[in-house]
CSV table of C-alpha atoms and ligand atoms in Angstrom, one decimal:
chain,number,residue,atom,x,y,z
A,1,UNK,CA,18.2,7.7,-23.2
A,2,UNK,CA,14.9,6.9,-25.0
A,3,UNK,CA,12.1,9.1,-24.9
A,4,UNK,CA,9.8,8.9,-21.6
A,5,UNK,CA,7.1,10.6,-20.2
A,6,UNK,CA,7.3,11.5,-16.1
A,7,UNK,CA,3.8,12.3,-14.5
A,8,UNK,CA,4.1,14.2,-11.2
A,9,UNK,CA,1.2,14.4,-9.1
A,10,UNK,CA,0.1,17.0,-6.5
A,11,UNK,CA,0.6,16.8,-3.3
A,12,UNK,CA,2.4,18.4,-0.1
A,13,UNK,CA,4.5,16.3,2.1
A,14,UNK,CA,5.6,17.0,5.7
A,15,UNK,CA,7.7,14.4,6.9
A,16,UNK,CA,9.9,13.2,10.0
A,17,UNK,CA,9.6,12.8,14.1
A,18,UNK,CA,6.7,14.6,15.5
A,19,UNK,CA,5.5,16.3,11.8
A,20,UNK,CA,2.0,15.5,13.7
A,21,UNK,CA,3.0,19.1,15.9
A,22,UNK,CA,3.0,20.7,12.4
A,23,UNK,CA,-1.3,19.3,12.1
A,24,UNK,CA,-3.0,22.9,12.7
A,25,UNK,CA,-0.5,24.6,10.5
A,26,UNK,CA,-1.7,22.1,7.6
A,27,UNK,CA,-5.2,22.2,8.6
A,28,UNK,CA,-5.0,26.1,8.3
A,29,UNK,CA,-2.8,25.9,5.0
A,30,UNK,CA,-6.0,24.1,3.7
A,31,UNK,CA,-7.8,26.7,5.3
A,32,UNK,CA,-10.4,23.9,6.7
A,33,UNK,CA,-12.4,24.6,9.9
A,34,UNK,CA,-14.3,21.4,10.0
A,35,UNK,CA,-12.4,18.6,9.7
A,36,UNK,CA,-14.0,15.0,10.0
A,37,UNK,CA,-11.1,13.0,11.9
A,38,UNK,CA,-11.3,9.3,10.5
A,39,UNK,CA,-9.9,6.1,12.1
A,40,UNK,CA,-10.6,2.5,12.5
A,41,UNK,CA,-12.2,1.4,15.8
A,42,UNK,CA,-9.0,-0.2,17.1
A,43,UNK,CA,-7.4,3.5,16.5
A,44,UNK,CA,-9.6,5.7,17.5
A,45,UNK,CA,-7.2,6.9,21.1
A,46,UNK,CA,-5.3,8.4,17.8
A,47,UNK,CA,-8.0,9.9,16.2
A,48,UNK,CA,-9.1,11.5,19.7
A,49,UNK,CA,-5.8,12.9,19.8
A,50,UNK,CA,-6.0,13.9,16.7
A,51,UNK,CA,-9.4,15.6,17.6
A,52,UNK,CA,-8.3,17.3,20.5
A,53,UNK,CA,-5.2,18.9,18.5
A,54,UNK,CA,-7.1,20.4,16.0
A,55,UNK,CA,-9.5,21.6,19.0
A,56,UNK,CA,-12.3,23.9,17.1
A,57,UNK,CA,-11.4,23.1,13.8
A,58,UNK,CA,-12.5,19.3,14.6
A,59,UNK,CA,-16.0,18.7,13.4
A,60,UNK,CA,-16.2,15.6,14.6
A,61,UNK,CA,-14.8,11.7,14.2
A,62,UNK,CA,-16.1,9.0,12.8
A,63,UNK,CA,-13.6,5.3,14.0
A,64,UNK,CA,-15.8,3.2,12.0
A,65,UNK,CA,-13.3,2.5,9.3
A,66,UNK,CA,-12.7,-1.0,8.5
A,67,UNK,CA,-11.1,-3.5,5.4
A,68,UNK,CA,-11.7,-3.1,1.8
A,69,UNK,CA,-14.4,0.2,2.3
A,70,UNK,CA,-17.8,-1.3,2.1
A,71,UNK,CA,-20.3,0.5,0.3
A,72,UNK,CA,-22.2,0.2,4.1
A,73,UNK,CA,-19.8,2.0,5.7
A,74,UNK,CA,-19.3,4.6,3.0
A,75,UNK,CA,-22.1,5.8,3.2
A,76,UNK,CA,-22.5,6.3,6.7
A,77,UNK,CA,-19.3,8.1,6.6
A,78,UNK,CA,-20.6,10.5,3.8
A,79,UNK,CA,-23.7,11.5,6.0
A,80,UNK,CA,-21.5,12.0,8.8
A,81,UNK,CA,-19.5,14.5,7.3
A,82,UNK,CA,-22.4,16.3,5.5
A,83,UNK,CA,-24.6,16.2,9.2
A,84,UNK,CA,-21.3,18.0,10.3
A,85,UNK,CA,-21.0,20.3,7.6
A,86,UNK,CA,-17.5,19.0,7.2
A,87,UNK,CA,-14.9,21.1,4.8
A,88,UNK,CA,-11.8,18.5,5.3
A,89,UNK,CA,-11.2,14.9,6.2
A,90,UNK,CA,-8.6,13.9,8.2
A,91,UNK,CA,-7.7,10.0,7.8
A,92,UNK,CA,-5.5,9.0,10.4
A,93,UNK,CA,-4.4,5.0,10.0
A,94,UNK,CA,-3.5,2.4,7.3
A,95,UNK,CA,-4.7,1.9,4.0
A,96,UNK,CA,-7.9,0.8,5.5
A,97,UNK,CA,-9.2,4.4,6.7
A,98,UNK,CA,-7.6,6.6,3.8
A,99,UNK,CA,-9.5,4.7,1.6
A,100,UNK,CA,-12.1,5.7,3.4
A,101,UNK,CA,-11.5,9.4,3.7
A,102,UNK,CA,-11.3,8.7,-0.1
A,103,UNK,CA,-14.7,7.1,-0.9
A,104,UNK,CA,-16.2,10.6,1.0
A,105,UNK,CA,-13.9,12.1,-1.4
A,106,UNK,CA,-14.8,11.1,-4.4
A,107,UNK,CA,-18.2,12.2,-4.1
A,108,UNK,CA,-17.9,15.5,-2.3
A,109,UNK,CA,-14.5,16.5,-3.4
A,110,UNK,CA,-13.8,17.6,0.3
A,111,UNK,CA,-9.6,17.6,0.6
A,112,UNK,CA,-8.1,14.8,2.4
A,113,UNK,CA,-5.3,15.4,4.9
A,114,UNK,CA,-3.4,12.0,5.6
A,115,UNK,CA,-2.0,10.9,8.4
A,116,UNK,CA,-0.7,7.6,7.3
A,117,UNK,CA,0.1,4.4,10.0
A,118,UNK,CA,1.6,1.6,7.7
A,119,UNK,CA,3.6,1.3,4.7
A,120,UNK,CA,0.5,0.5,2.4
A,121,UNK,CA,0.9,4.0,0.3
A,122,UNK,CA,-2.7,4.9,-0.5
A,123,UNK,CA,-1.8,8.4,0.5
A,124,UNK,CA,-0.2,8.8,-2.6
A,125,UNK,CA,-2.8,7.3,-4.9
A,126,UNK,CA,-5.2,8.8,-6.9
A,127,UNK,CA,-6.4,5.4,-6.6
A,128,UNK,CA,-9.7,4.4,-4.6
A,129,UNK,CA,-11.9,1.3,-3.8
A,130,UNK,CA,-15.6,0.3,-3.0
A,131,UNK,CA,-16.6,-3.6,-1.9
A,132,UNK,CA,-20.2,-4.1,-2.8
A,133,UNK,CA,-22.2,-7.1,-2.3
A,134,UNK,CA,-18.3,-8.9,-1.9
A,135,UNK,CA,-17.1,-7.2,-5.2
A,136,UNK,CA,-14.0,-5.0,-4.7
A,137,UNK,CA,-14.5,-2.2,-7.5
A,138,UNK,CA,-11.1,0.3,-7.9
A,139,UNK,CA,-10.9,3.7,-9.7
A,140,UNK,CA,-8.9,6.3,-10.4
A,141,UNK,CA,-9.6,10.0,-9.5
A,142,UNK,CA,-8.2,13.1,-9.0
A,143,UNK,CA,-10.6,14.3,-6.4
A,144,UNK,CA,-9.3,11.5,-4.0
A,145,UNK,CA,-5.7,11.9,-4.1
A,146,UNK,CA,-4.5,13.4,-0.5
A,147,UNK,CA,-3.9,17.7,-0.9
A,148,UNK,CA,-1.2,16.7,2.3
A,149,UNK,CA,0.5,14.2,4.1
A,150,UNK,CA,2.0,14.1,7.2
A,151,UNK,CA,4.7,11.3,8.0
A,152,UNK,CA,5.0,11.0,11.5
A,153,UNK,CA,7.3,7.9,12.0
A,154,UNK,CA,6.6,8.1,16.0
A,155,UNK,CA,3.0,7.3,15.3
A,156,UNK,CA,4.6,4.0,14.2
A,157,UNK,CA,6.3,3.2,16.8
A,158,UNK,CA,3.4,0.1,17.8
A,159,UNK,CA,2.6,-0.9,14.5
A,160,UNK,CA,2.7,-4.7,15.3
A,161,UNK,CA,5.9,-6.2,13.9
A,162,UNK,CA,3.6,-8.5,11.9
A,163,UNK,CA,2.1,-5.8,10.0
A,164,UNK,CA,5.1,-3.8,10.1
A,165,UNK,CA,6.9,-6.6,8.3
A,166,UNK,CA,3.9,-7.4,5.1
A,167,UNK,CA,3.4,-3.9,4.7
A,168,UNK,CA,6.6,-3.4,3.9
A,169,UNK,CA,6.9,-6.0,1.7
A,170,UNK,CA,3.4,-4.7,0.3
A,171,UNK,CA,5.0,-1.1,-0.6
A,172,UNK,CA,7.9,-2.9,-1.9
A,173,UNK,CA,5.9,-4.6,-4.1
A,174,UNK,CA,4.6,-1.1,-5.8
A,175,UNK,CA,8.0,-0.2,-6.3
A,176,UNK,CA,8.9,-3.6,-8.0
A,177,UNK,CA,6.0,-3.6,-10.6
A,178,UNK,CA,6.8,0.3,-11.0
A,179,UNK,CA,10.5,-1.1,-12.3
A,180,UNK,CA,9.1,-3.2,-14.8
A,181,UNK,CA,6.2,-1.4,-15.8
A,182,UNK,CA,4.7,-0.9,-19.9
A,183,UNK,CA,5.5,3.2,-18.9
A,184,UNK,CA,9.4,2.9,-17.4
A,185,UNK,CA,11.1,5.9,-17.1
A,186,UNK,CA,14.3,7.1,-15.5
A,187,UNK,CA,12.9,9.2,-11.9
A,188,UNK,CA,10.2,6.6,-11.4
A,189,UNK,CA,12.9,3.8,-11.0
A,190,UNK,CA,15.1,6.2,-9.0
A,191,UNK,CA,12.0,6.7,-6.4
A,192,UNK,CA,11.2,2.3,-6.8
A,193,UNK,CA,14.9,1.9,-5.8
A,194,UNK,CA,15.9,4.4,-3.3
A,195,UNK,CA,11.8,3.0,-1.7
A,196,UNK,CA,13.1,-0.3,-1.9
A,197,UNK,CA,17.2,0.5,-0.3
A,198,UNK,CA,14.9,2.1,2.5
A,199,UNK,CA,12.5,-0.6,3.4
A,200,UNK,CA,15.2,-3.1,3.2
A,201,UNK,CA,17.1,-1.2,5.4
A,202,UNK,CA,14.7,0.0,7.9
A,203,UNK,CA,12.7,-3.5,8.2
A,204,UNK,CA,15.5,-5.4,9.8
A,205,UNK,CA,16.1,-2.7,12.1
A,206,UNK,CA,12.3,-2.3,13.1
A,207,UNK,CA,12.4,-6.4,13.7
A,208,UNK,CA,15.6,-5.9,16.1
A,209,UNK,CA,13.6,-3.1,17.7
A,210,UNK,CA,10.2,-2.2,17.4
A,211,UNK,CA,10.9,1.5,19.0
A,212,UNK,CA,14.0,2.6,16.6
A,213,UNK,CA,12.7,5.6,15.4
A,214,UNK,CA,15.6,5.6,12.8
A,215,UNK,CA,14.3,2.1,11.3
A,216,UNK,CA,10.7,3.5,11.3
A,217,UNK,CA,11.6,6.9,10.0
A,218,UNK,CA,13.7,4.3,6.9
A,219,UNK,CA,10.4,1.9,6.5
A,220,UNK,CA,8.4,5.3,6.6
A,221,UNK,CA,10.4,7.2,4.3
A,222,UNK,CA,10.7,4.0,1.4
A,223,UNK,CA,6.8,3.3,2.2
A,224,UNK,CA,5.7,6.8,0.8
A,225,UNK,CA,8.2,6.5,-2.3
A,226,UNK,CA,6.5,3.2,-3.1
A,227,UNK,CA,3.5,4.7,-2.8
A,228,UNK,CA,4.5,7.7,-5.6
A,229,UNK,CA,5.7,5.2,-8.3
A,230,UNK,CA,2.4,2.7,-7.5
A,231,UNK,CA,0.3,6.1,-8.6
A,232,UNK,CA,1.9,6.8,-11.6
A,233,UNK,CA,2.5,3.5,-13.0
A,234,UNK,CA,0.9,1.0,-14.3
A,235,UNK,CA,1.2,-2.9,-11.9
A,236,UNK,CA,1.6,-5.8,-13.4
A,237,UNK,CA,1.1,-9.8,-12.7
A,238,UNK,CA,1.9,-9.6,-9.4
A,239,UNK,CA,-0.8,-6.7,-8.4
A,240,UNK,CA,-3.2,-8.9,-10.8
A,241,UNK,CA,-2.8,-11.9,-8.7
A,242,UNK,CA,-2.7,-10.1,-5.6
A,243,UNK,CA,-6.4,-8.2,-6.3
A,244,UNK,CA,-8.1,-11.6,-7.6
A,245,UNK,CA,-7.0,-13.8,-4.6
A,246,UNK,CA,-7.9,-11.2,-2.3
A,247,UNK,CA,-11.5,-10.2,-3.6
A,248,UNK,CA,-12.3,-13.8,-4.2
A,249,UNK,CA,-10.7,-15.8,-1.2
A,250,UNK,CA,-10.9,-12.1,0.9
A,251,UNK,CA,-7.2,-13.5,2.0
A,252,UNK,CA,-5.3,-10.5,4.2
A,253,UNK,CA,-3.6,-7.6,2.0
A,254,UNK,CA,-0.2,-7.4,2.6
A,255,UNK,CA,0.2,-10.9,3.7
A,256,UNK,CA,-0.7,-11.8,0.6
A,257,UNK,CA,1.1,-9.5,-1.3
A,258,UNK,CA,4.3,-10.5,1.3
A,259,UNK,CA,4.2,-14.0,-0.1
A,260,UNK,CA,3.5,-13.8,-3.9
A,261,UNK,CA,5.7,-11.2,-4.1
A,262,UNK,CA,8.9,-13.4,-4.7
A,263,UNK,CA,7.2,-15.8,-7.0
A,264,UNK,CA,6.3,-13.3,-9.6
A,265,UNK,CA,9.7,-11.6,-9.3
A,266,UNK,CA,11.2,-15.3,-10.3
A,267,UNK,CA,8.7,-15.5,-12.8
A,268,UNK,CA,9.8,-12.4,-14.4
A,269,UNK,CA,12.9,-12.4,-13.3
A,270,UNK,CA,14.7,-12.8,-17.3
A,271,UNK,CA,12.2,-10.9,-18.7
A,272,UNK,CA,13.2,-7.8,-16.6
A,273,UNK,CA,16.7,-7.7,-16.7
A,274,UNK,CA,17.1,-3.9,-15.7
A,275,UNK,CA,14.4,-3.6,-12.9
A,276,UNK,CA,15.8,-6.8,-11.1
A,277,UNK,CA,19.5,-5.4,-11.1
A,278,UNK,CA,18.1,-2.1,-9.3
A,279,UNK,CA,16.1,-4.3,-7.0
A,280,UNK,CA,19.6,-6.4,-6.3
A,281,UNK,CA,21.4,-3.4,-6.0
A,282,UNK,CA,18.6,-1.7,-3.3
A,283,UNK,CA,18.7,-5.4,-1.2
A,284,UNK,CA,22.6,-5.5,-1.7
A,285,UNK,CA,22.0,-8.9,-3.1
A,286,UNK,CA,22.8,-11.5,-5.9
A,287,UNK,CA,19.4,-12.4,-6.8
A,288,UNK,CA,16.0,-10.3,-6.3
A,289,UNK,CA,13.4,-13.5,-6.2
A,290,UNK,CA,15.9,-15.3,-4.0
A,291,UNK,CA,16.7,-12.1,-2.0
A,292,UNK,CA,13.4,-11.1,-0.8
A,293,UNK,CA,12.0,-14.3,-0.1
A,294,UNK,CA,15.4,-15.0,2.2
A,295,UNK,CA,14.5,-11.6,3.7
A,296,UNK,CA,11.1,-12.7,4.2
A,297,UNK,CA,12.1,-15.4,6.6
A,298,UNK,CA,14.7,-13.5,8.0
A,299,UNK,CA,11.8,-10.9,9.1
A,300,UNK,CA,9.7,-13.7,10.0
A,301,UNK,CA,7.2,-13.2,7.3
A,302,UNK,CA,4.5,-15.1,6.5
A,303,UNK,CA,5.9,-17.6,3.5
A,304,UNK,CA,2.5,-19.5,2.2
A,305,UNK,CA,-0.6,-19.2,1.1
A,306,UNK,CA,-2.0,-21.8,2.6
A,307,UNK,CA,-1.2,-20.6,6.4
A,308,UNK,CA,-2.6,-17.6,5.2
A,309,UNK,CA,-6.0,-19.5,4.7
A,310,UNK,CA,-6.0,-20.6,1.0
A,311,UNK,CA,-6.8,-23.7,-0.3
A,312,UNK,CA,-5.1,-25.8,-3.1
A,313,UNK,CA,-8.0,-26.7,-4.8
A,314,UNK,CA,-8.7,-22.8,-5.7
A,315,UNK,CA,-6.0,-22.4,-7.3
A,316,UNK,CA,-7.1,-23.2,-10.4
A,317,UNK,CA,-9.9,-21.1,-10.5
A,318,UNK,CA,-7.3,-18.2,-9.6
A,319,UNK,CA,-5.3,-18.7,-12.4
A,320,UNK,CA,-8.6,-18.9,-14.4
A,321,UNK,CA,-9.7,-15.4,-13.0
A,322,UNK,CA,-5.7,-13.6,-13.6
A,323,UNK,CA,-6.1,-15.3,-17.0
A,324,UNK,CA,-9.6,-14.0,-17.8
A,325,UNK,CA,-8.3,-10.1,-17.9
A,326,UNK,CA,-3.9,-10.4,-17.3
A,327,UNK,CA,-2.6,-7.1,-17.0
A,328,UNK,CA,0.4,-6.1,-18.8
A,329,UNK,CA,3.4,-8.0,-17.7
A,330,UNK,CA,7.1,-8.1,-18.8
A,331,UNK,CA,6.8,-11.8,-19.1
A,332,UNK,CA,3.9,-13.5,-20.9
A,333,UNK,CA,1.2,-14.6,-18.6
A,334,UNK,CA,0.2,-18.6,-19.1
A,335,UNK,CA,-2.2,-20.5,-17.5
A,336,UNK,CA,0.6,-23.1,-16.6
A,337,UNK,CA,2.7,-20.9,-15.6
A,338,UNK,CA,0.3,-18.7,-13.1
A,339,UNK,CA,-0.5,-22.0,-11.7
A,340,UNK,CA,3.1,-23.3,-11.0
A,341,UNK,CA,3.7,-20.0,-9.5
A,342,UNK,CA,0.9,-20.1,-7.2
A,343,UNK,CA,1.7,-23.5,-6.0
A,344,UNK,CA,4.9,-22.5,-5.0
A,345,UNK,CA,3.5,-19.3,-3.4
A,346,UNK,CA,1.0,-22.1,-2.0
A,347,UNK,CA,3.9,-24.2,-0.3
A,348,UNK,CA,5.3,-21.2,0.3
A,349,UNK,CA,9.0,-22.6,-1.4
A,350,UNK,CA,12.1,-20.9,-1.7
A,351,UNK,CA,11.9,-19.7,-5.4
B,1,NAD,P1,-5.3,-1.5,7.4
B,1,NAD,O1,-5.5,0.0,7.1
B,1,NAD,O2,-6.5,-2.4,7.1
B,1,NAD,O3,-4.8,-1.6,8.9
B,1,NAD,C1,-4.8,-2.9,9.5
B,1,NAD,C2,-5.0,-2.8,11.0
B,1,NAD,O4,-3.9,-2.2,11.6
B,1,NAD,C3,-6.2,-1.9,11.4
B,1,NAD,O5,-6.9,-2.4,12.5
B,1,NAD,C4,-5.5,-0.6,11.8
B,1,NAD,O6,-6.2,0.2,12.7
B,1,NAD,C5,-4.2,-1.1,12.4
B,1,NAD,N1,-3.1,-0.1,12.4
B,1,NAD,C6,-2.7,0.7,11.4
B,1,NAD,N2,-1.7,1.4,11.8
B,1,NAD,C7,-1.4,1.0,13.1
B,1,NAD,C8,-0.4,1.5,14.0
B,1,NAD,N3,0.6,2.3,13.6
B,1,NAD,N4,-0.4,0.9,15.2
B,1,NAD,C9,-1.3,0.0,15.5
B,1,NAD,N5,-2.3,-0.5,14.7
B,1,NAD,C10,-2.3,0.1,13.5
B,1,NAD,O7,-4.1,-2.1,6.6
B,1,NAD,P2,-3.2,-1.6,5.4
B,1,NAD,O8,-2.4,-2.7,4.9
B,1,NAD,O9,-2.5,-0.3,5.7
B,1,NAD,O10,-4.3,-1.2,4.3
B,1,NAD,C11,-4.9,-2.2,3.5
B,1,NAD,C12,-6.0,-1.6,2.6
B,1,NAD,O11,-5.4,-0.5,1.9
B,1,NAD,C13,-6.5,-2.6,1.6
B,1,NAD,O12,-7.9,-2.5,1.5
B,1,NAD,C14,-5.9,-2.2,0.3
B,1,NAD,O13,-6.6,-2.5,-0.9
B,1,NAD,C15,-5.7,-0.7,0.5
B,1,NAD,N6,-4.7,0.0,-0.3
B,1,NAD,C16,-5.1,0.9,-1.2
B,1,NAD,C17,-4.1,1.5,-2.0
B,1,NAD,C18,-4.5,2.6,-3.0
B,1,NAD,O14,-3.7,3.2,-3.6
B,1,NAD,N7,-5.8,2.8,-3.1
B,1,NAD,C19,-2.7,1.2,-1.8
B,1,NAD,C20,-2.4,0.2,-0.9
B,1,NAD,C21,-3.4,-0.4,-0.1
């Protein structure tokens, strides 16, 4: 075994079926009596119940959380919870509205409690973003990283099948750079594989039935593993590709990250011998760029960029933009060969 270096970060987990009945317990383990309940505007019934659990301890809530954290709505958010003398942020929701709890982090330090609603994984990050003026800026800092998480699959439960679908394939995609990454070692392709087995499992089962708590609990489960090797290794190509077609052409998150995701895989796929057997081995099939984009049409996922609102003519600039600061990658990056990739992601063909 070569020498490796394993980074664990902090962080307390409670996880399963109604772990949202364990929310004053963590609130007191915190030992917060003001917590700022966050949500987006289209969850706020959860935020309000949410609110009304933590009863006194609830400060106040602030549903205003929205795509991509604008600097706007940062702000407002960071009055909010100084007006309310807040001590603790509770972001209930997708990636959307923990990255929000995180931009009030970052500059008051206040511990975030997670309550997390897709399989994006920020709960697990150290990671945080800012859009200003259209410009998506990401960081990296301690002070944002959740202190707990709570995993409640029931919550769920009405996560649109859609959604349910790309952010699954968006948390797999964490665990797939993680495989590959410049800083591999042996637990962080344990926790990539055993994330991906789950959300390959649990997806299918979530597309049968929306409301089998088992398949959510599986989708849930792999989502906050991807999440853990995404914050303690480094992305390649396909995160690259992912950040400059989404800042520039402000196409969806995990659709986009749904559809590129099999390209790169194909485009790395000799240059990463190792991570694409675990990936085989977690699908159960022959072929990891061929597997998950067969899986993405057996789920019904979106397969092109360009139904997804791209246009062919941009590509070029996009492989300009990967090209102008590539990230490491186990396979050389090329201008030719960013652009054949994105014109299959474009047609949205079978790699
Ligand atoms: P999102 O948070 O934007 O949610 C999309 C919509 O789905 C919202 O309207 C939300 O209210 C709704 N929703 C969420 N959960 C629901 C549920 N269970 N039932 C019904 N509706 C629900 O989407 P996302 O994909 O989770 O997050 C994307 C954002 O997260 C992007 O900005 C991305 O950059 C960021 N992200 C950050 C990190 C990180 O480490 N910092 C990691 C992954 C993603």
């Amino acid at each position: 075994m070569d020498c490796f270096i394993f980074e664990s970060l902090p962080g307390r987990v409670v996880f399963g079926p109604d772990g949202l009945d364990q929310l004053s317990h963590e609130i007191e383990h915190l030992g917060a009596k003001r917590a700022l309940v966050l949500s987006t505007p289209q969850q706020v019934s959860l935020a309000q119940e949410i609110a009304s659990r933590l009863g006194e301890r609830c400060a106040g809530i602030f549903a205003r959380a929205v795509m991509h954290v604008p600097v706007e709505t940062a702000h407002a958010a960071r009055e909010e919870a100084d007006r309310l003398g807040a001590d603790c942020v509770v972001a209930a929701g997708g990636g959307s509205t923990v990255g929000l709890g995180k931009a009030i982090a970052l500059h008051s330090s206040l511990p975030i409690l997670a309550i997390p609603t897709t399989y994006a994984g920020s709960e697990m990050t150290p990671i945080y973003g800012l859009t200003e003026a259209g410009l998506k800026q990401t960081g990296r800092d301690q002070r944002v990283l959740p202190k707990t998480v709570i995993y409640d699959p029931v919550l769920t439960l009405d996560l649109p099948l859609t959604m349910s679908v790309t952010s699954g394939f968006n948390a797999i995609a964490h665990a797939v750079e993680a495989l590959y990454s410049n800083r591999p070692n042996p637990i962080t392709a344990m926790m990539a594989e055993e994330g991906i087995r789950s959300l390959a499992r649990g997806m299918p089962a979530v597309v049968k039935n929306p409301h089998d708590l088992e398949g959510r609990s599986d989708c849930l489960y792999g989502a906050w593993l991807c999440g853990s090797v995404l914050a303690t290794s480094g992305m390649a190509l396909h995160h690259k590709l992912c950040h400059v077609l989404g800042g520039t052409w402000n196409l969806p998150h995990s659709e986009t990250h749904t559809i590129v995701l099999p390209h790169v895989v194909a485009y790395n796929y000799a240059a990463a011998p190792q991570a694409m057997m675990r990936i085989e081995r977690a699908m159960g099939n022959s072929n990891a760029a061929t597997g998950i984009f067969d899986l993405m049409m057996q789920l019904d996922a979106p397969l092109s960029l360009k139904e997804i609102g791209m246009q062919h003519d941009d590509l070029d600039r996009a492989a300009s933009l990967v090209m102008e600061a590539p990230y490491y990658n186990p396979r050389s990056t090329t201008r030719e060969g960013i652009l054949r990739l994105l014109d299959g992601a474009f047609f949205g063909r079978r790699p």
